Amino acid sequence: MKNDQGANILSDITGLVRFTVRVVRSMMDPPFENREMMKQSYFIGYKTLPLIAVTAFILGLVLTLQSRPVLVDFGAESLLPGMISVSIVREIGPVVTALICAGKIGSGIGAELGSMKVTEQIDAMEVSGTNPMKYLVSTRVLATTLMLPILVFFADAIAFVGSYLAVNLHGEIAPQLFLTNAFAPLHFYDLIPATIKTFIFGFAIGVIGSYKGYTAGFGTEAVGRAANSAVVVASVAIFIIDMLVVELQHSMEMLNF
Amino acid sequence: MTITMKMTVGKGIRLGVFIILGIAIFAYAIYIIGKQRNLFGNTFTVSGIFRDVSGLKVGSNVRYSGINVGSVSNVHLLNDTLVKVQVTLEDKVHQFIREDSRMEIGTEGVMGNKVVNITPGTSTKPVVEEGATLGTIEAVKMDEILDELKKSSVNTTVVTQNLAEITSKINQGEGIFGKLFTDTSFTNNLDQISRNTANLTRNVSTITSKINHEEGVVGKLLSDTTLAKEFDQAGNNLLESTRNLKGFTQKINRGEGMFGKMFTDTAFTRNLDETARNLTYTTKQARAISENLARITRHIESGKGVMNKLLVDSTFADSLDGTLKNINKTARELDQAAETVRKNWFIRTFSTKKQPPEQQQIDTTKNRPK
Amino acid sequence: MSAKLSEHTGEQVVKLEHLKKSFPDNPVLRDVNLTIPKGENAVIIGQSGIGKSVLIKCMVRLIEPDAGRIEILGHQVNSLEEEALNGLRKKIGFLFQGNALYDSMSVRENLEFPLVRNKMAGTKKQLERQVIQALDNVGLRQTIDMMPSELSGGMKKRIGLARTLILQPEIILYDEPTTGLDPITSKEISQLIIDLQRHYHTTSIIITHDISCVKITANTIHVLKDGSLYTSGTYNELKQSKDAWINNFFN
């Protein structure tokens, strides 16, 4: 079936772009499926929090422990909280959270919509007076777009807790001093673009997961393929978006300052 | 997938708490960062004009007496040579910024972020107005430092020689102290000298360390690293001698013991008169010199003059080398002298019994052996 | 074209003219012409992959045909706006091959879904009554709070049928209603289809290649071959056909 990989990727991209346009359009015009949106938000946001919390905590802890020796060599141990906070807020918090969500939520959406597609549940919805683009896709895309930033806020905060404990392993530091040190190097231009980025990540995860599920082929095998390629494509997309946003941010900083 | 995915009230509440908490975290971060950058609360702005801002950026910290009090809000070129730096400060420090407060660009931490330091002004001057332009202190330039170094190194030689003389005189001049230490102005003078010298030494050592760090700027001169090292050592020696001298004078001031003996010996006191006069003269001289030195170092700091001559005059380097060696030597001698005096003094101090405090001054003078 | 529905009662409720649909790798429907009168149980048979499912999916515009006219209850299906299309779809029940029960919803929610989505729910009590009645029709009232994954294949099929019937459609499209079921259950389902058809007086279009189902349900049988209608007739007519291909199919 796949004899031309290049053409396949290309048609995949054009399909994705067209799908995105459809999603955005169906998100724009009423009626809105608010109830379904809330339900999806609950599953995508609230239900993912424990996973994000554990990961972020460990990440903050390990990152601090690993960075410490270098700073100690330079005699700049007091810069540790600041260094960690900048890397977490600017990059690691958003990207790692997005990757975990690509794994959990992206594959979930891919598999769920894929199986609904394969078992004709999507068709059944459509003939029951429901626009599946609105009911299934828009709600999920909107939920991932809105929930991912919130998950990232939690991830950042919990990573700070992990980092604080790691700093504390080598000597007492008051939480207040840690926070002061951690926030000292943070500017709005660290926080704001990173936050905008998370909205885009969330949107990408939702759209790619939905696209892969929605365009799943036939048979149960297609469900697995949809889930799998949802994760792969979403992860790659996250890195590409990250790169583009950072580039954009840099060029904007150059213009402004 | 046997869970019913129905949205219940409980789930709605949990979702709501989740969202509100998440947004609260974000709001907290915004608030903290905003507070640091003075986006909330009342602020006022002042500005200063610099020739060179060394990479200062919008958002850089502004410090007053080492405390963060605001941030740089604007940096822009006024014309081809001047840069205007506008800073936003918290309202609570407004009352401390006087019309003669100055702005200076410094460096913080090992990472070398640039900061603006605002120096306190005189408390009698009026508080600045919103939007006022403060005076600025330009960073010191390398060639200017070297120019002044030539003068100051010559002066230093003189000073240290004088000091050596003084201390050796003190060392020899037994009994001189009788009269000498009744004269409080002398001790004050001596104190002043040592303070000045300490300042001088600090300045010299700053200069030398600057030289050490700015290698290659003055070609030949600086390729001779031993020169710099010597200079550095001279500074250190000088500093130590000064410290000794200071300790010594403090002891004198405290005036432990030795009162009775001195008083009975009238012949000695008479004899002492002339020596004391001499010494007073020397002290005055030394004071003048150290004042000069202080002026010179201020001069260096304020960064006047250019040193084209130095750059082409290779003989200067040689002479500087010689001078430094001299300084080094003198400083060592000075050190030894001070040390001897201190030891002598100690022995004598401990051999006599203590006197009531109001008599201490006299006490000291009387104590000198015949 | 814009004729009212009422004018068509007692007439042809489904009219297909020169219907064409092809997929990238094979042309499925080449030229299909078909009319089905009201109240008839029409069975469409043919080999697997011949495009039977495509044909009925075109009728509710789940698939857009490449060419041809589809007229259902007097409406040109392919030129309807979304709202009108949904209005028409309310009158067409569709029993999908795999039942297409929503896995994430209980039986009750599955049955409520078409009512709620088409704003025909009424009060909570009315909704409950409608759901229970639909379940009684298929004899599965006790499963109301179960999840689809807890049901057997035959039960799922019945629940699917109940969900299809809950909007009381005028036309029901069955996509292979007996596939994957044992012969006994298969017969039960076929019997249920015919019972309900008699009860509600609907028009049925049944796609199958299960001859026992055909035997029970069919008034007219349409045979699809090579992308167009090959022949039509009653069960007995076709069974006695001289055509070798048809014979092969029926025996």
mmCIF file of N, CA and C in Angstrom, chain C residues 78-174:
data_model
loop_
_atom_site.group_PDB
_atom_site.id
_atom_site.type_symbol
_atom_site.label_atom_id
_atom_site.label_comp_id
_atom_site.label_asym_id
_atom_site.label_seq_id
_atom_site.Cartn_x
_atom_site.Cartn_y
_atom_site.Cartn_z
ATOM 1 N N ASN C 78 -28.143 14.913 -2.240
ATOM 2 C CA ASN C 78 -26.845 15.553 -2.399
ATOM 3 C C ASN C 78 -26.879 17.065 -2.523
ATOM 4 N N SER C 79 -28.086 17.631 -2.543
ATOM 5 C CA SER C 79 -28.111 19.082 -2.634
ATOM 6 C C SER C 79 -28.743 19.709 -1.390
ATOM 7 N N LEU C 80 -28.853 18.922 -0.336
ATOM 8 C CA LEU C 80 -29.470 19.452 0.875
ATOM 9 C C LEU C 80 -28.465 20.219 1.726
ATOM 10 N N GLU C 81 -28.961 21.271 2.374
ATOM 11 C CA GLU C 81 -28.144 21.988 3.358
ATOM 12 C C GLU C 81 -28.080 21.133 4.625
ATOM 13 N N GLU C 82 -27.143 21.462 5.499
ATOM 14 C CA GLU C 82 -26.910 20.616 6.667
ATOM 15 C C GLU C 82 -28.171 20.400 7.493
ATOM 16 N N GLU C 83 -28.895 21.483 7.713
ATOM 17 C CA GLU C 83 -30.071 21.378 8.577
ATOM 18 C C GLU C 83 -31.139 20.467 7.972
ATOM 19 N N ALA C 84 -31.378 20.679 6.659
ATOM 20 C CA ALA C 84 -32.374 19.863 5.962
ATOM 21 C C ALA C 84 -31.926 18.412 5.898
ATOM 22 N N LEU C 85 -30.626 18.244 5.722
ATOM 23 C CA LEU C 85 -30.080 16.892 5.655
ATOM 24 C C LEU C 85 -30.315 16.166 6.985
ATOM 25 N N ASN C 86 -30.068 16.888 8.086
ATOM 26 C CA ASN C 86 -30.317 16.273 9.387
ATOM 27 C C ASN C 86 -31.793 15.962 9.594
ATOM 28 N N GLY C 87 -32.653 16.846 9.041
ATOM 29 C CA GLY C 87 -34.094 16.596 9.112
ATOM 30 C C GLY C 87 -34.452 15.311 8.375
ATOM 31 N N LEU C 88 -33.823 15.110 7.232
ATOM 32 C CA LEU C 88 -34.090 13.907 6.444
ATOM 33 C C LEU C 88 -33.526 12.667 7.137
ATOM 34 N N ARG C 89 -32.343 12.840 7.693
ATOM 35 C CA ARG C 89 -31.675 11.705 8.352
ATOM 36 C C ARG C 89 -32.480 11.200 9.551
ATOM 37 N N LYS C 90 -33.232 12.102 10.172
ATOM 38 C CA LYS C 90 -34.083 11.688 11.285
ATOM 39 C C LYS C 90 -35.098 10.632 10.824
ATOM 40 N N LYS C 91 -35.467 10.734 9.537
ATOM 41 C CA LYS C 91 -36.488 9.824 9.009
ATOM 42 C C LYS C 91 -35.880 8.543 8.458
ATOM 43 N N ILE C 92 -34.554 8.500 8.475
ATOM 44 C CA ILE C 92 -33.889 7.303 7.963
ATOM 45 C C ILE C 92 -33.119 6.640 9.102
ATOM 46 N N GLY C 93 -33.479 5.435 9.430
ATOM 47 C CA GLY C 93 -32.708 4.709 10.433
ATOM 48 C C GLY C 93 -31.579 3.958 9.745
ATOM 49 N N PHE C 94 -30.480 3.792 10.453
ATOM 50 C CA PHE C 94 -29.346 3.096 9.856
ATOM 51 C C PHE C 94 -28.784 2.140 10.892
ATOM 52 N N LEU C 95 -28.867 0.851 10.596
ATOM 53 C CA LEU C 95 -28.248 -0.128 11.490
ATOM 54 C C LEU C 95 -26.910 -0.524 10.878
ATOM 55 N N PHE C 96 -25.844 -0.108 11.559
ATOM 56 C CA PHE C 96 -24.519 -0.358 10.995
ATOM 57 C C PHE C 96 -24.097 -1.797 11.199
ATOM 58 N N GLN C 97 -23.168 -2.163 10.362
ATOM 59 C CA GLN C 97 -22.697 -3.542 10.360
ATOM 60 C C GLN C 97 -22.199 -3.998 11.732
ATOM 61 N N GLY C 98 -21.372 -3.148 12.350
ATOM 62 C CA GLY C 98 -20.854 -3.499 13.684
ATOM 63 C C GLY C 98 -21.706 -2.907 14.798
ATOM 64 N N ASN C 99 -22.910 -2.514 14.477
ATOM 65 C CA ASN C 99 -23.878 -1.906 15.404
ATOM 66 C C ASN C 99 -23.539 -0.458 15.752
ATOM 67 N N ALA C 100 -22.208 -0.166 15.799
ATOM 68 C CA ALA C 100 -21.766 1.197 16.075
ATOM 69 C C ALA C 100 -22.344 1.742 17.365
ATOM 70 N N LEU C 101 -22.447 0.867 18.376
ATOM 71 C CA LEU C 101 -22.844 1.376 19.690
ATOM 72 C C LEU C 101 -21.679 2.186 20.240
ATOM 73 N N TYR C 102 -21.993 3.296 20.917
ATOM 74 C CA TYR C 102 -20.920 4.136 21.459
ATOM 75 C C TYR C 102 -20.325 3.460 22.687
ATOM 76 N N ASP C 103 -19.076 3.046 22.573
ATOM 77 C CA ASP C 103 -18.435 2.276 23.649
ATOM 78 C C ASP C 103 -18.391 3.038 24.956
ATOM 79 N N SER C 104 -18.277 4.358 24.841
ATOM 80 C CA SER C 104 -18.064 5.133 26.057
ATOM 81 C C SER C 104 -19.379 5.458 26.762
ATOM 82 N N MET C 105 -20.476 5.000 26.200
ATOM 83 C CA MET C 105 -21.772 5.311 26.806
ATOM 84 C C MET C 105 -22.492 4.028 27.185
ATOM 85 N N SER C 106 -23.320 4.138 28.213
ATOM 86 C CA SER C 106 -24.131 2.990 28.614
ATOM 87 C C SER C 106 -25.238 2.781 27.579
ATOM 88 N N VAL C 107 -25.958 1.670 27.703
ATOM 89 C CA VAL C 107 -27.060 1.370 26.790
ATOM 90 C C VAL C 107 -28.071 2.516 26.809
ATOM 91 N N ARG C 108 -28.371 2.976 28.005
ATOM 92 C CA ARG C 108 -29.338 4.069 28.136
ATOM 93 C C ARG C 108 -28.864 5.299 27.348
ATOM 94 N N GLU C 109 -27.583 5.663 27.577
ATOM 95 C CA GLU C 109 -27.066 6.854 26.887
ATOM 96 C C GLU C 109 -27.026 6.662 25.381
ATOM 97 N N ASN C 110 -26.734 5.416 24.965
ATOM 98 C CA ASN C 110 -26.738 5.122 23.540
ATOM 99 C C ASN C 110 -28.103 5.378 22.927
ATOM 100 N N LEU C 111 -29.139 4.960 23.660
ATOM 101 C CA LEU C 111 -30.497 5.126 23.129
ATOM 102 C C LEU C 111 -30.963 6.574 23.234
ATOM 103 N N GLU C 112 -30.486 7.248 24.290
ATOM 104 C CA GLU C 112 -30.878 8.657 24.448
ATOM 105 C C GLU C 112 -30.254 9.535 23.382
ATOM 106 N N PHE C 113 -29.051 9.129 22.961
ATOM 107 C CA PHE C 113 -28.266 10.003 22.092
ATOM 108 C C PHE C 113 -29.022 10.555 20.876
ATOM 109 N N PRO C 114 -29.643 9.681 20.040
ATOM 110 C CA PRO C 114 -30.337 10.235 18.861
ATOM 111 C C PRO C 114 -31.472 11.164 19.252
ATOM 112 N N LEU C 115 -32.160 10.846 20.344
ATOM 113 C CA LEU C 115 -33.277 11.696 20.772
ATOM 114 C C LEU C 115 -32.774 13.057 21.213
ATOM 115 N N VAL C 116 -31.767 13.033 22.069
ATOM 116 C CA VAL C 116 -31.228 14.280 22.604
ATOM 117 C C VAL C 116 -30.636 15.125 21.483
ATOM 118 N N ARG C 117 -29.873 14.472 20.623
ATOM 119 C CA ARG C 117 -29.185 15.221 19.578
ATOM 120 C C ARG C 117 -30.155 15.808 18.557
ATOM 121 N N ASN C 118 -31.282 15.133 18.386
ATOM 122 C CA ASN C 118 -32.256 15.667 17.436
ATOM 123 C C ASN C 118 -33.319 16.500 18.129
ATOM 124 N N LYS C 119 -33.049 16.820 19.395
ATOM 125 C CA LYS C 119 -33.948 17.651 20.189
ATOM 126 C C LYS C 119 -35.371 17.089 20.206
ATOM 127 N N MET C 120 -35.451 15.769 20.384
ATOM 128 C CA MET C 120 -36.763 15.137 20.466
ATOM 129 C C MET C 120 -36.917 14.489 21.835
ATOM 130 N N ALA C 121 -36.144 14.988 22.804
ATOM 131 C CA ALA C 121 -36.074 14.310 24.084
ATOM 132 C C ALA C 121 -37.266 14.590 24.986
ATOM 133 N N GLY C 122 -37.794 15.789 24.955
ATOM 134 C CA GLY C 122 -38.889 16.106 25.876
ATOM 135 C C GLY C 122 -38.388 16.123 27.302
ATOM 136 N N THR C 123 -39.260 15.768 28.232
ATOM 137 C CA THR C 123 -38.850 15.782 29.638
ATOM 138 C C THR C 123 -38.034 14.533 29.937
ATOM 139 N N LYS C 124 -37.484 14.538 31.128
ATOM 140 C CA LYS C 124 -36.676 13.396 31.553
ATOM 141 C C LYS C 124 -37.518 12.123 31.601
ATOM 142 N N LYS C 125 -38.730 12.291 32.072
ATOM 143 C CA LYS C 125 -39.637 11.140 32.197
ATOM 144 C C LYS C 125 -39.975 10.563 30.837
ATOM 145 N N GLN C 126 -40.300 11.475 29.904
ATOM 146 C CA GLN C 126 -40.629 11.034 28.547
ATOM 147 C C GLN C 126 -39.472 10.293 27.921
ATOM 148 N N LEU C 127 -38.269 10.845 28.165
ATOM 149 C CA LEU C 127 -37.059 10.250 27.611
ATOM 150 C C LEU C 127 -36.904 8.830 28.130
ATOM 151 N N GLU C 128 -37.062 8.692 29.442
ATOM 152 C CA GLU C 128 -36.941 7.386 30.086
ATOM 153 C C GLU C 128 -37.953 6.402 29.500
ATOM 154 N N ARG C 129 -39.178 6.887 29.310
ATOM 155 C CA ARG C 129 -40.231 6.018 28.788
ATOM 156 C C ARG C 129 -39.905 5.548 27.371
ATOM 157 N N GLN C 130 -39.404 6.511 26.570
ATOM 158 C CA GLN C 130 -39.044 6.153 25.190
ATOM 159 C C GLN C 130 -37.936 5.107 25.149
ATOM 160 N N VAL C 131 -36.954 5.288 26.029
ATOM 161 C CA VAL C 131 -35.829 4.349 26.059
ATOM 162 C C VAL C 131 -36.320 2.961 26.452
ATOM 163 N N ILE C 132 -37.167 2.924 27.485
ATOM 164 C CA ILE C 132 -37.644 1.618 27.949
ATOM 165 C C ILE C 132 -38.513 0.940 26.907
ATOM 166 N N GLN C 133 -39.293 1.740 26.232
ATOM 167 C CA GLN C 133 -40.145 1.155 25.188
ATOM 168 C C GLN C 133 -39.307 0.560 24.062
ATOM 169 N N ALA C 134 -38.244 1.293 23.682
ATOM 170 C CA ALA C 134 -37.370 0.810 22.622
ATOM 171 C C ALA C 134 -36.694 -0.481 23.034
ATOM 172 N N LEU C 135 -36.312 -0.557 24.311
ATOM 173 C CA LEU C 135 -35.670 -1.780 24.795
ATOM 174 C C LEU C 135 -36.662 -2.929 24.865
ATOM 175 N N ASP C 136 -37.907 -2.614 25.246
ATOM 176 C CA ASP C 136 -38.940 -3.652 25.279
ATOM 177 C C ASP C 136 -39.178 -4.227 23.891
ATOM 178 N N ASN C 137 -39.120 -3.363 22.872
ATOM 179 C CA ASN C 137 -39.306 -3.814 21.502
ATOM 180 C C ASN C 137 -38.350 -4.929 21.136
ATOM 181 N N VAL C 138 -37.120 -4.848 21.689
ATOM 182 C CA VAL C 138 -36.128 -5.874 21.358
ATOM 183 C C VAL C 138 -35.916 -6.844 22.515
ATOM 184 N N GLY C 139 -36.732 -6.672 23.571
ATOM 185 C CA GLY C 139 -36.718 -7.619 24.684
ATOM 186 C C GLY C 139 -35.473 -7.545 25.547
ATOM 187 N N LEU C 140 -34.893 -6.357 25.708
ATOM 188 C CA LEU C 140 -33.652 -6.270 26.477
ATOM 189 C C LEU C 140 -33.704 -5.164 27.530
ATOM 190 N N ARG C 141 -34.851 -5.054 28.196
ATOM 191 C CA ARG C 141 -35.033 -3.987 29.170
ATOM 192 C C ARG C 141 -33.979 -4.038 30.283
ATOM 193 N N GLN C 142 -33.556 -5.262 30.642
ATOM 194 C CA GLN C 142 -32.639 -5.409 31.791
ATOM 195 C C GLN C 142 -31.234 -4.875 31.523
ATOM 196 N N THR C 143 -30.934 -4.622 30.272
ATOM 197 C CA THR C 143 -29.566 -4.182 29.977
ATOM 198 C C THR C 143 -29.399 -2.667 30.054
ATOM 199 N N ILE C 144 -30.407 -1.979 30.496
ATOM 200 C CA ILE C 144 -30.437 -0.518 30.353
ATOM 201 C C ILE C 144 -29.207 0.185 30.917
ATOM 202 N N ASP C 145 -28.658 -0.321 32.033
ATOM 203 C CA ASP C 145 -27.512 0.368 32.614
ATOM 204 C C ASP C 145 -26.192 -0.348 32.367
ATOM 205 N N MET C 146 -26.188 -1.228 31.390
ATOM 206 C CA MET C 146 -24.944 -1.926 31.074
ATOM 207 C C MET C 146 -24.168 -1.146 30.021
ATOM 208 N N MET C 147 -22.877 -1.491 29.935
ATOM 209 C CA MET C 147 -22.052 -0.887 28.889
ATOM 210 C C MET C 147 -22.037 -1.839 27.693
ATOM 211 N N PRO C 148 -21.878 -1.313 26.487
ATOM 212 C CA PRO C 148 -21.888 -2.173 25.307
ATOM 213 C C PRO C 148 -20.895 -3.327 25.379
ATOM 214 N N SER C 149 -19.748 -3.059 26.037
ATOM 215 C CA SER C 149 -18.735 -4.115 26.086
ATOM 216 C C SER C 149 -19.179 -5.315 26.923
ATOM 217 N N GLU C 150 -20.242 -5.136 27.723
ATOM 218 C CA GLU C 150 -20.720 -6.239 28.561
ATOM 219 C C GLU C 150 -21.763 -7.097 27.845
ATOM 220 N N LEU C 151 -22.104 -6.711 26.606
ATOM 221 C CA LEU C 151 -23.194 -7.406 25.906
ATOM 222 C C LEU C 151 -22.642 -8.410 24.906
ATOM 223 N N SER C 152 -23.454 -9.438 24.629
ATOM 224 C CA SER C 152 -23.085 -10.414 23.596
ATOM 225 C C SER C 152 -23.375 -9.813 22.225
ATOM 226 N N GLY C 153 -22.885 -10.492 21.175
ATOM 227 C CA GLY C 153 -23.064 -9.982 19.815
ATOM 228 C C GLY C 153 -24.524 -9.794 19.451
ATOM 229 N N GLY C 154 -25.341 -10.804 19.811
ATOM 230 C CA GLY C 154 -26.754 -10.716 19.471
ATOM 231 C C GLY C 154 -27.451 -9.600 20.227
ATOM 232 N N MET C 155 -27.050 -9.427 21.497
ATOM 233 C CA MET C 155 -27.653 -8.360 22.290
ATOM 234 C C MET C 155 -27.283 -7.002 21.714
ATOM 235 N N LYS C 156 -26.015 -6.885 21.316
ATOM 236 C CA LYS C 156 -25.572 -5.613 20.730
ATOM 237 C C LYS C 156 -26.399 -5.290 19.497
ATOM 238 N N LYS C 157 -26.629 -6.342 18.691
ATOM 239 C CA LYS C 157 -27.394 -6.127 17.461
ATOM 240 C C LYS C 157 -28.800 -5.630 17.789
ATOM 241 N N ARG C 158 -29.398 -6.231 18.817
ATOM 242 C CA ARG C 158 -30.740 -5.815 19.209
ATOM 243 C C ARG C 158 -30.750 -4.383 19.743
ATOM 244 N N ILE C 159 -29.724 -4.057 20.546
ATOM 245 C CA ILE C 159 -29.655 -2.691 21.068
ATOM 246 C C ILE C 159 -29.472 -1.714 19.902
ATOM 247 N N GLY C 160 -28.643 -2.128 18.956
ATOM 248 C CA GLY C 160 -28.445 -1.299 17.761
ATOM 249 C C GLY C 160 -29.753 -1.071 17.043
ATOM 250 N N LEU C 161 -30.519 -2.149 16.942
ATOM 251 C CA LEU C 161 -31.813 -2.067 16.273
ATOM 252 C C LEU C 161 -32.743 -1.135 17.054
ATOM 253 N N ALA C 162 -32.711 -1.279 18.384
ATOM 254 C CA ALA C 162 -33.554 -0.421 19.228
ATOM 255 C C ALA C 162 -33.181 1.037 19.012
ATOM 256 N N ARG C 163 -31.867 1.303 18.938
ATOM 257 C CA ARG C 163 -31.421 2.687 18.758
ATOM 258 C C ARG C 163 -31.836 3.210 17.375
ATOM 259 N N THR C 164 -31.805 2.322 16.379
ATOM 260 C CA THR C 164 -32.218 2.732 15.047
ATOM 261 C C THR C 164 -33.705 3.085 15.007
ATOM 262 N N LEU C 165 -34.464 2.316 15.775
ATOM 263 C CA LEU C 165 -35.914 2.495 15.730
ATOM 264 C C LEU C 165 -36.433 3.613 16.626
ATOM 265 N N ILE C 166 -35.602 4.081 17.528
ATOM 266 C CA ILE C 166 -36.106 4.975 18.568
ATOM 267 C C ILE C 166 -36.645 6.290 18.007
ATOM 268 N N LEU C 167 -36.128 6.688 16.827
ATOM 269 C CA LEU C 167 -36.630 7.930 16.216
ATOM 270 C C LEU C 167 -37.851 7.664 15.331
ATOM 271 N N GLN C 168 -38.289 6.402 15.303
ATOM 272 C CA GLN C 168 -39.417 5.979 14.459
ATOM 273 C C GLN C 168 -39.254 6.437 13.022
ATOM 274 N N PRO C 169 -38.215 5.933 12.379
ATOM 275 C CA PRO C 169 -37.910 6.373 11.015
ATOM 276 C C PRO C 169 -38.887 5.792 9.992
ATOM 277 N N GLU C 170 -38.919 6.438 8.824
ATOM 278 C CA GLU C 170 -39.787 5.933 7.749
ATOM 279 C C GLU C 170 -39.066 4.898 6.920
ATOM 280 N N ILE C 171 -37.752 5.042 6.851
ATOM 281 C CA ILE C 171 -36.957 4.082 6.101
ATOM 282 C C ILE C 171 -35.858 3.566 7.029
ATOM 283 N N ILE C 172 -35.609 2.268 7.017
ATOM 284 C CA ILE C 172 -34.481 1.748 7.788
ATOM 285 C C ILE C 172 -33.517 1.057 6.838
ATOM 286 N N LEU C 173 -32.251 1.409 6.986
ATOM 287 C CA LEU C 173 -31.203 0.780 6.185
ATOM 288 C C LEU C 173 -30.426 -0.181 7.079
ATOM 289 N N TYR C 174 -30.407 -1.441 6.666
ATOM 290 C CA TYR C 174 -29.677 -2.437 7.446
ATOM 291 C C TYR C 174 -28.422 -2.829 6.692
#
